[in-house]
Coordinates of C-alpha atoms and ligand atoms in Angstrom, one line a residue:
M1072 CA 137.9 62.0 -40.2
A1073 CA 136.3 64.0 -37.4
K1074 CA 132.7 63.1 -36.9
P1075 CA 130.1 64.2 -37.8
V1076 CA 131.3 63.9 -41.4
S1077 CA 130.4 67.0 -43.5
I1078 CA 128.2 65.9 -46.3
E1079 CA 126.0 67.7 -48.9
V1080 CA 123.0 65.5 -49.9
W1081 CA 121.2 65.6 -53.2
N1082 CA 117.9 63.8 -53.8
P1083 CA 117.7 62.1 -50.4
S1084 CA 115.0 59.6 -51.5
G1085 CA 117.0 58.3 -54.5
K1086 CA 117.2 54.5 -54.9
Y1087 CA 120.9 54.3 -55.5
R1088 CA 123.5 55.8 -53.2
V1089 CA 126.6 57.4 -54.8
V1090 CA 129.4 59.1 -52.9
S1091 CA 131.7 61.8 -54.3
T1092 CA 134.7 62.2 -52.1
K1093 CA 135.0 65.9 -53.2
P1094 CA 132.8 68.6 -54.6
M1095 CA 133.5 68.8 -58.3
P1096 CA 133.0 71.7 -60.8
G1097 CA 129.7 72.3 -62.7
T1098 CA 126.2 71.0 -62.0
R1099 CA 125.6 68.7 -65.0
W1100 CA 127.2 65.7 -63.3
I1101 CA 124.9 66.3 -60.3
N1102 CA 121.8 66.7 -62.4
L1103 CA 122.5 63.6 -64.4
L1104 CA 122.8 61.5 -61.3
V1105 CA 119.8 63.0 -59.6
Q1106 CA 117.6 62.5 -62.7
N1107 CA 118.6 58.8 -62.6
D1108 CA 117.3 58.1 -59.1
V1109 CA 120.6 58.6 -57.3
R1110 CA 120.9 59.8 -53.8
L1111 CA 124.2 61.7 -54.1
E1112 CA 126.4 62.5 -51.1
I1113 CA 129.2 64.9 -51.6
C1114 CA 131.9 65.1 -49.0
T1115 CA 132.5 68.7 -48.1
E1116 CA 135.2 68.2 -45.4
K1117 CA 137.9 70.9 -45.6
K1118 CA 140.8 68.4 -45.4
T1119 CA 142.4 68.3 -48.9
I1120 CA 143.6 64.6 -49.0
L1121 CA 141.2 62.1 -47.6
S1122 CA 142.7 59.0 -45.9
V1123 CA 141.6 55.4 -46.5
E1124 CA 139.8 55.6 -43.1
D1125 CA 138.0 58.8 -44.1
I1126 CA 136.7 57.1 -47.3
I1127 CA 135.7 53.9 -45.4
A1128 CA 133.5 56.1 -43.2
L1129 CA 132.0 57.8 -46.3
I1130 CA 131.2 54.5 -48.0
G1131 CA 129.3 53.3 -44.9
D1132 CA 127.1 50.1 -45.0
K1133 CA 125.3 50.7 -48.3
C1134 CA 127.0 52.3 -51.3
D1135 CA 126.4 51.6 -55.0
G1136 CA 129.4 53.6 -56.3
V1137 CA 132.1 56.2 -55.5
I1138 CA 133.6 59.0 -57.5
G1139 CA 137.1 59.6 -56.1
Q1140 CA 140.2 61.7 -56.7
L1141 CA 143.8 60.9 -57.8
T1142 CA 145.1 61.9 -54.3
E1143 CA 143.3 58.8 -52.8
D1144 CA 144.8 55.4 -52.3
W1145 CA 142.3 53.0 -53.9
G1146 CA 143.6 49.6 -53.1
E1147 CA 142.5 46.3 -51.4
Q1148 CA 141.0 48.0 -48.3
L1149 CA 138.7 50.4 -50.2
F1150 CA 137.6 48.0 -52.8
S1151 CA 136.7 45.3 -50.3
T1152 CA 134.8 47.9 -48.2
L1153 CA 133.0 49.2 -51.3
S1154 CA 132.1 45.6 -52.4
K1155 CA 130.8 44.7 -48.9
A1156 CA 128.6 47.8 -49.1
G1157 CA 127.1 46.4 -52.4
G1158 CA 129.2 48.8 -54.6
K1159 CA 130.1 47.8 -58.1
A1160 CA 131.6 51.0 -59.5
F1161 CA 134.4 53.5 -58.8
S1162 CA 135.6 56.3 -61.0
N1163 CA 138.6 58.4 -60.7
M1164 CA 138.1 62.0 -61.7
A1165 CA 141.3 61.8 -63.7
V1166 CA 142.6 60.0 -66.8
G1167 CA 145.7 58.7 -64.8
Y1168 CA 144.8 55.9 -62.4
N1169 CA 148.2 55.0 -60.9
N1170 CA 146.5 55.6 -57.5
V1171 CA 144.2 52.7 -58.2
D1172 CA 145.0 49.0 -57.7
V1173 CA 143.1 47.6 -60.6
D1174 CA 143.9 44.0 -59.7
A1175 CA 142.2 44.6 -56.3
A1176 CA 139.2 46.1 -58.1
N1177 CA 139.0 43.1 -60.3
K1178 CA 139.1 40.8 -57.3
Y1179 CA 136.0 42.5 -55.9
G1180 CA 134.3 42.9 -59.2
V1181 CA 134.4 46.7 -59.1
A1182 CA 134.5 48.6 -62.4
V1183 CA 137.1 51.3 -62.5
G1184 CA 136.4 54.4 -64.6
N1185 CA 138.7 57.2 -65.7
T1186 CA 138.2 60.4 -67.7
P1187 CA 140.2 60.3 -71.0
G1188 CA 140.0 62.8 -73.9
V1189 CA 138.3 65.7 -72.2
L1190 CA 141.6 66.9 -70.7
T1191 CA 143.9 66.3 -73.7
E1192 CA 144.1 69.8 -75.1
T1193 CA 144.0 71.6 -71.7
T1194 CA 146.9 69.5 -70.4
A1195 CA 148.9 69.9 -73.6
E1196 CA 148.3 73.7 -73.4
L1197 CA 149.8 73.8 -69.9
A1198 CA 152.8 71.9 -71.0
A1199 CA 153.2 74.3 -73.9
S1200 CA 152.8 77.3 -71.4
L1201 CA 155.5 75.9 -69.2
S1202 CA 157.7 75.3 -72.3
L1203 CA 157.4 79.0 -73.3
A1204 CA 157.7 80.3 -69.7
A1205 CA 160.9 78.3 -69.3
A1206 CA 162.3 79.2 -72.7
R1207 CA 161.7 82.9 -72.2
R1208 CA 162.3 83.0 -68.4
I1209 CA 158.9 84.6 -67.8
V1210 CA 158.6 83.8 -64.1
E1211 CA 162.1 85.1 -63.3
A1212 CA 161.4 88.3 -65.3
D1213 CA 158.1 88.8 -63.6
E1214 CA 159.7 88.5 -60.1
F1215 CA 162.4 91.0 -61.2
M1216 CA 159.8 93.5 -62.4
R1217 CA 157.8 93.2 -59.2
A1218 CA 160.9 93.6 -57.1
G1219 CA 161.4 97.0 -58.7
L1220 CA 164.7 96.0 -60.3
Y1221 CA 163.9 97.1 -63.8
D1222 CA 165.8 100.3 -64.6
G1223 CA 165.8 100.2 -68.4
W1224 CA 166.2 98.0 -71.5
L1225 CA 169.5 96.2 -71.7
P1226 CA 170.9 93.9 -74.5
H1227 CA 171.5 91.1 -72.1
L1228 CA 168.4 91.3 -69.9
F1229 CA 166.6 87.9 -69.6
V1230 CA 167.9 86.5 -72.8
G1231 CA 166.2 83.1 -73.5
N1232 CA 165.8 80.5 -76.3
L1233 CA 164.2 80.9 -79.7
L1234 CA 162.0 77.8 -80.3
K1235 CA 161.7 78.1 -84.1
G1236 CA 163.9 75.5 -85.8
Q1237 CA 164.8 73.8 -82.5
T1238 CA 163.9 70.2 -81.7
V1239 CA 161.0 69.3 -79.3
G1240 CA 161.2 65.8 -77.8
V1241 CA 158.1 64.0 -76.5
I1242 CA 158.3 60.9 -74.3
G1243 CA 154.9 59.2 -74.4
A1244 CA 153.2 60.3 -77.6
G1245 CA 149.7 59.2 -76.6
R1246 CA 146.7 61.6 -76.5
I1247 CA 148.3 64.4 -74.5
G1248 CA 151.9 63.9 -75.8
S1249 CA 150.7 64.1 -79.4
A1250 CA 148.5 67.2 -78.8
Y1251 CA 151.5 68.9 -77.2
A1252 CA 153.8 67.8 -80.1
R1253 CA 151.3 69.3 -82.7
M1254 CA 151.1 72.6 -80.8
M1255 CA 154.9 73.0 -80.6
V1256 CA 155.5 71.9 -84.2
E1257 CA 152.7 73.9 -85.8
G1258 CA 152.8 76.8 -83.4
F1259 CA 156.5 77.3 -83.3
K1260 CA 157.8 75.4 -86.3
M1261 CA 159.9 73.1 -84.2
N1262 CA 161.1 69.7 -85.4
L1263 CA 159.9 66.6 -83.5
I1264 CA 161.6 63.6 -82.1
Y1265 CA 159.4 61.3 -80.0
Y1266 CA 159.7 58.0 -78.1
D1267 CA 156.7 55.8 -77.3
L1268 CA 156.2 52.0 -77.2
Y1269 CA 153.8 52.5 -80.1
Q1270 CA 154.0 54.4 -83.4
S1271 CA 152.0 57.6 -83.5
T1272 CA 150.9 57.4 -87.2
R1273 CA 148.4 60.2 -87.0
L1274 CA 151.0 62.6 -85.5
E1275 CA 153.6 61.6 -88.1
K1276 CA 151.0 62.2 -90.9
F1277 CA 150.1 65.6 -89.5
I1278 CA 153.7 66.8 -89.4
T1279 CA 154.4 65.4 -92.9
A1280 CA 151.4 67.3 -94.3
Y1281 CA 152.5 70.5 -92.4
A1282 CA 156.0 70.1 -93.8
T1283 CA 154.6 69.8 -97.3
F1284 CA 152.6 73.0 -96.7
L1285 CA 155.6 74.9 -95.4
K1286 CA 157.8 73.8 -98.3
A1287 CA 155.1 74.8 -100.9
S1288 CA 155.1 78.3 -99.2
G1289 CA 158.8 78.6 -99.5
E1290 CA 159.5 78.0 -95.8
T1291 CA 161.9 75.5 -94.2
P1292 CA 159.8 72.3 -93.7
V1293 CA 159.6 70.8 -90.2
T1294 CA 160.7 67.3 -89.6
W1295 CA 159.8 64.3 -87.4
K1296 CA 161.6 61.2 -86.1
R1297 CA 160.4 58.3 -84.1
A1298 CA 163.4 57.5 -81.8
A1299 CA 164.4 53.8 -81.3
T1300 CA 165.4 54.6 -77.7
M1301 CA 164.5 57.2 -75.1
D1302 CA 168.2 58.3 -74.8
E1303 CA 168.1 59.4 -78.5
V1304 CA 165.4 61.9 -77.5
L1305 CA 167.3 63.1 -74.5
Q1306 CA 170.5 63.7 -76.5
E1307 CA 168.9 65.4 -79.5
A1308 CA 166.0 67.5 -78.2
D1309 CA 166.2 71.1 -76.9
I1310 CA 162.9 70.9 -75.1
I1311 CA 161.6 67.5 -73.7
S1312 CA 158.1 67.0 -72.4
L1313 CA 157.1 63.9 -70.5
H1314 CA 153.6 62.4 -71.1
P1315 CA 153.7 58.7 -70.4
V1316 CA 151.4 56.9 -67.9
L1317 CA 153.0 56.2 -64.5
D1318 CA 153.7 52.5 -64.0
K1319 CA 156.6 50.3 -63.1
T1320 CA 158.2 50.9 -66.5
T1321 CA 158.1 54.7 -66.2
Y1322 CA 159.0 55.1 -62.5
H1323 CA 162.2 57.3 -62.4
L1324 CA 162.4 57.2 -66.2
V1325 CA 164.4 60.4 -66.0
N1326 CA 167.2 59.7 -63.4
K1327 CA 170.7 61.1 -62.8
E1328 CA 172.3 59.2 -65.7
R1329 CA 169.6 60.3 -68.1
L1330 CA 169.7 63.9 -67.0
A1331 CA 173.4 63.8 -67.8
K1332 CA 172.6 62.8 -71.4
M1333 CA 170.5 65.9 -72.0
K1334 CA 171.9 69.1 -73.5
K1335 CA 173.3 71.5 -70.9
E1336 CA 170.8 74.2 -71.9
A1337 CA 167.8 71.9 -72.4
I1338 CA 164.4 72.4 -71.0
L1339 CA 162.5 69.6 -69.3
I1340 CA 158.7 69.7 -68.8
N1341 CA 156.7 67.3 -66.7
C1342 CA 152.9 67.3 -66.8
S1343 CA 152.5 63.5 -66.4
R1344 CA 153.2 62.2 -62.9
G1345 CA 155.9 63.3 -60.4
P1346 CA 157.6 59.9 -59.9
V1347 CA 158.5 59.7 -63.7
I1348 CA 161.4 62.0 -62.6
D1349 CA 163.9 61.2 -59.8
E1350 CA 163.2 64.6 -58.2
A1351 CA 166.2 64.6 -55.9
A1352 CA 168.5 63.9 -58.8
L1353 CA 166.8 66.7 -60.7
V1354 CA 167.5 69.2 -58.0
E1355 CA 171.2 68.3 -58.1
H1356 CA 171.2 68.6 -61.8
L1357 CA 169.6 72.0 -61.8
K1358 CA 172.1 73.2 -59.2
Q1359 CA 175.1 72.0 -61.3
N1360 CA 173.6 73.3 -64.6
P1361 CA 172.2 76.8 -64.2
M1362 CA 171.3 77.0 -67.9
F1363 CA 169.2 73.8 -67.7
R1364 CA 165.5 74.6 -67.0
V1365 CA 162.5 72.7 -65.9
G1366 CA 158.7 73.3 -65.8
L1367 CA 157.0 71.1 -63.4
D1368 CA 153.3 70.6 -62.8
V1369 CA 153.7 67.4 -60.8
F1370 CA 156.0 66.2 -58.0
E1371 CA 157.2 63.0 -56.6
E1372 CA 155.6 63.3 -53.2
E1373 CA 152.7 65.7 -53.7
P1374 CA 152.0 68.2 -52.2
Y1375 CA 155.7 68.4 -51.2
M1376 CA 158.7 69.4 -53.3
K1377 CA 162.1 67.9 -52.7
P1378 CA 164.4 70.1 -50.6
G1379 CA 166.1 72.8 -52.7
L1380 CA 163.7 72.8 -55.6
A1381 CA 161.7 75.9 -54.4
E1382 CA 164.9 78.0 -54.2
L1383 CA 166.1 77.3 -57.8
K1384 CA 165.6 80.1 -60.3
N1385 CA 165.9 77.6 -63.2
A1386 CA 162.7 75.7 -62.1
I1387 CA 159.1 76.8 -62.7
V1388 CA 156.7 75.0 -60.4
V1389 CA 152.9 75.0 -60.5
P1390 CA 150.5 72.9 -58.3
H1391 CA 149.2 70.1 -60.6
I1392 CA 146.9 72.4 -62.6
A1393 CA 147.5 71.0 -66.1
S1394 CA 143.8 69.9 -66.5
A1395 CA 142.5 73.0 -64.8
S1396 CA 140.3 74.7 -67.4
K1397 CA 136.6 75.1 -66.6
W1398 CA 135.4 73.1 -69.6
T1399 CA 137.8 70.2 -68.9
R1400 CA 137.1 70.0 -65.1
E1401 CA 133.3 70.0 -65.7
G1402 CA 133.8 67.4 -68.4
M1403 CA 135.9 65.2 -66.1
A1404 CA 133.2 65.4 -63.5
T1405 CA 130.6 64.4 -66.0
L1406 CA 132.6 61.5 -67.3
A1407 CA 133.4 60.2 -63.8
A1408 CA 129.7 60.4 -62.8
L1409 CA 128.6 58.7 -66.0
N1410 CA 131.1 55.9 -65.5
V1411 CA 129.6 55.1 -62.1
L1412 CA 126.0 55.6 -63.2
G1413 CA 126.4 53.4 -66.3
K1414 CA 127.6 50.5 -64.2
I1415 CA 124.9 50.9 -61.6
K1416 CA 122.3 51.0 -64.4
G1417 CA 123.8 47.9 -66.1
Y1418 CA 124.7 49.8 -69.3
P1419 CA 127.5 48.5 -71.5
V1420 CA 130.9 50.2 -71.8
W1421 CA 131.4 52.8 -74.6
F1422 CA 133.0 51.4 -77.7
D1423 CA 135.9 53.9 -77.9
A1424 CA 137.2 55.6 -74.8
N1425 CA 139.2 57.9 -77.0
R1426 CA 136.0 59.5 -78.4
V1427 CA 134.0 60.6 -75.5
E1428 CA 132.5 63.8 -77.1
P1429 CA 128.9 62.4 -77.1
F1430 CA 128.9 62.4 -73.3
L1431 CA 130.1 66.0 -73.1
N1432 CA 127.4 67.5 -75.3
E1433 CA 125.4 69.7 -72.9
N1434 CA 122.4 69.8 -75.2
A1435 CA 121.8 66.1 -75.5
Q1436 CA 121.2 63.2 -73.2
P1437 CA 124.4 61.2 -72.9
P1438 CA 124.5 57.7 -74.4
A1439 CA 123.4 54.8 -72.3
A1440 CA 126.9 53.6 -71.6
S1441 CA 129.9 54.1 -69.3
P1442 CA 132.4 56.4 -71.1
S1443 CA 135.6 54.7 -70.0
I1444 CA 136.0 51.6 -67.8
V1445 CA 139.7 50.5 -67.7
N1446 CA 139.0 47.0 -66.4
A1447 CA 136.0 46.3 -68.7
K1448 CA 137.8 43.3 -70.3
A1449 CA 139.0 41.8 -67.1
L1450 CA 135.4 42.0 -65.7
G1451 CA 133.9 40.7 -69.0
L1452 CA 131.6 43.8 -69.3
P1453 CA 129.7 44.2 -72.6
T1454 CA 130.6 46.9 -75.1
S1455 CA 128.2 49.4 -76.5
K1456 CA 127.2 48.7 -80.1
L1457 CA 126.1 52.3 -80.7
Ligands
NAI1117 N1 149.3 66.9 -64.8 C1 148.0 66.7 -65.0 O1 147.1 67.4 -64.5 C2 147.6 65.6 -65.9 C3 148.4 64.5 -66.0 N2 148.1 63.4 -66.8 C4 148.9 62.3 -66.9 O2 149.2 62.1 -68.3 C5 149.2 60.7 -68.6 C6 149.0 60.5 -70.1 O3 147.6 60.8 -70.4 P1 147.1 60.4 -71.9 O4 147.9 61.1 -72.9 O5 145.6 60.7 -71.9 O6 147.3 58.9 -71.9 P2 147.6 57.9 -73.2 O7 147.4 56.6 -72.7 O8 146.9 58.4 -74.4 O9 149.2 58.2 -73.4 C7 150.2 57.6 -72.6 C8 151.3 57.2 -73.6 O10 152.4 56.7 -72.8 C9 153.0 55.7 -73.5 N3 153.9 54.9 -72.7 C10 153.6 54.0 -71.8 N4 154.7 53.4 -71.2 C11 155.8 54.1 -71.8 C12 157.2 54.0 -71.7 N5 157.7 53.1 -70.8 N6 157.9 54.8 -72.4 C13 157.4 55.6 -73.3 N7 156.0 55.8 -73.5 C14 155.3 55.0 -72.7 C15 151.8 54.9 -74.0 O11 152.2 54.0 -75.1 C16 150.9 56.0 -74.5 O12 151.1 56.3 -75.8 C17 148.1 60.2 -67.7 O13 148.3 58.8 -67.4 C18 148.3 61.0 -66.4 O14 149.2 60.4 -65.5 C19 146.9 63.5 -67.6 C20 146.1 64.6 -67.5 C21 146.4 65.7 -66.6
3PY1118 O1 143.7 63.4 -65.1 C1 144.8 63.3 -64.5 O2 145.4 62.2 -64.6 C2 145.3 64.4 -63.7 O3 146.4 64.4 -63.3 C3 144.4 65.5 -63.4 O4 143.8 66.0 -64.4

């Protein structure tokens, strides 16, 4: 990073030094840190993705904690640097933490925070938006209109797919996958097939209750099925949305062979992580199957797309914006700041990282706890009894 480093400083005389590698939305996160005796330094460099060297420069000789971003490579080098500077806490401003080597953090005794829950609905809504946009060819139609090509209504113009009565497939029915499934089932009366390592009992109960309601109103009830294999989902579903974590088990989960198992006119949505799909194989599949459509929020080597993808009409691409609602982004910033603050202050870890609402209430002081520390067990951190 070119020196001098561009930094915005809040509360210069604060006892604890916390660095945020990016400006983040809202002011609540800043106020909470400042009120708790933190000198906050926010990196305001224009460069979008900071390198490891950049972040080492930011950490400096004394640093109690860092709030970082999913674009950064948090591994051995950064955790050892943070630890040498006296740091005990790092939080990603993201729920996904595949950019973090948690074993390295454990080695240096650094707590690793993430921001679950606050982005569930926002991310699911983007997945639903991409599903609709792909099914109804909205981006193609918009381009056609702007190009001045519309010269009157035609029976064949931009004919797409009706969702009602079709089957939606979800791979990874955790917080976001389940929220997306509920939106598609309740909103569009689709049937669900899902694959996850764990049963999603709450989701199943919700759909069963909705089916009972529909039946009682004389409508065709929706159905659900938990698939024994992922391939079952690929073969049966008309729209498939990917929502697993990215780890060794989900890298290239959707590859050439699996794409071939999907229906020729299926729609594939990815709002999880780019490497869950073999993107080069996807480009080939899209070329060979013009009726197959995708909606992608994430890419294998962000910020780049694999050659050919940008030219394909049957692909909708957006720049990793699934969690980009004002409320969610401000909430993510708050959770990330409180993860770091909680560890610095010696607070325990919140008892249920799936229920972080108390930290997001603007009208109340947040609980004296870190909302979500992923390596709490490994570090033997105490849990809040609240
Ligand atoms: N595009 C974006 O802006 C965003 C992306 N994400 C991504 O979405 C992911 C999921 O987030 P949440 O739903 O909050 O996490 P979660 O932990 O609630 O859900 C993940 C689910 O994936 C399942 N899973 C893990 N390995 C699997 C496998 N091999 N096959 C099938 N299922 C598997 C887990 O059992 C779990 O139910 C995050 O890890 C992150 O990478 C999250 C928020 C925004
Ligand atoms: O939270 C995440 O994992 C993201 O990808 C950004 O919201």
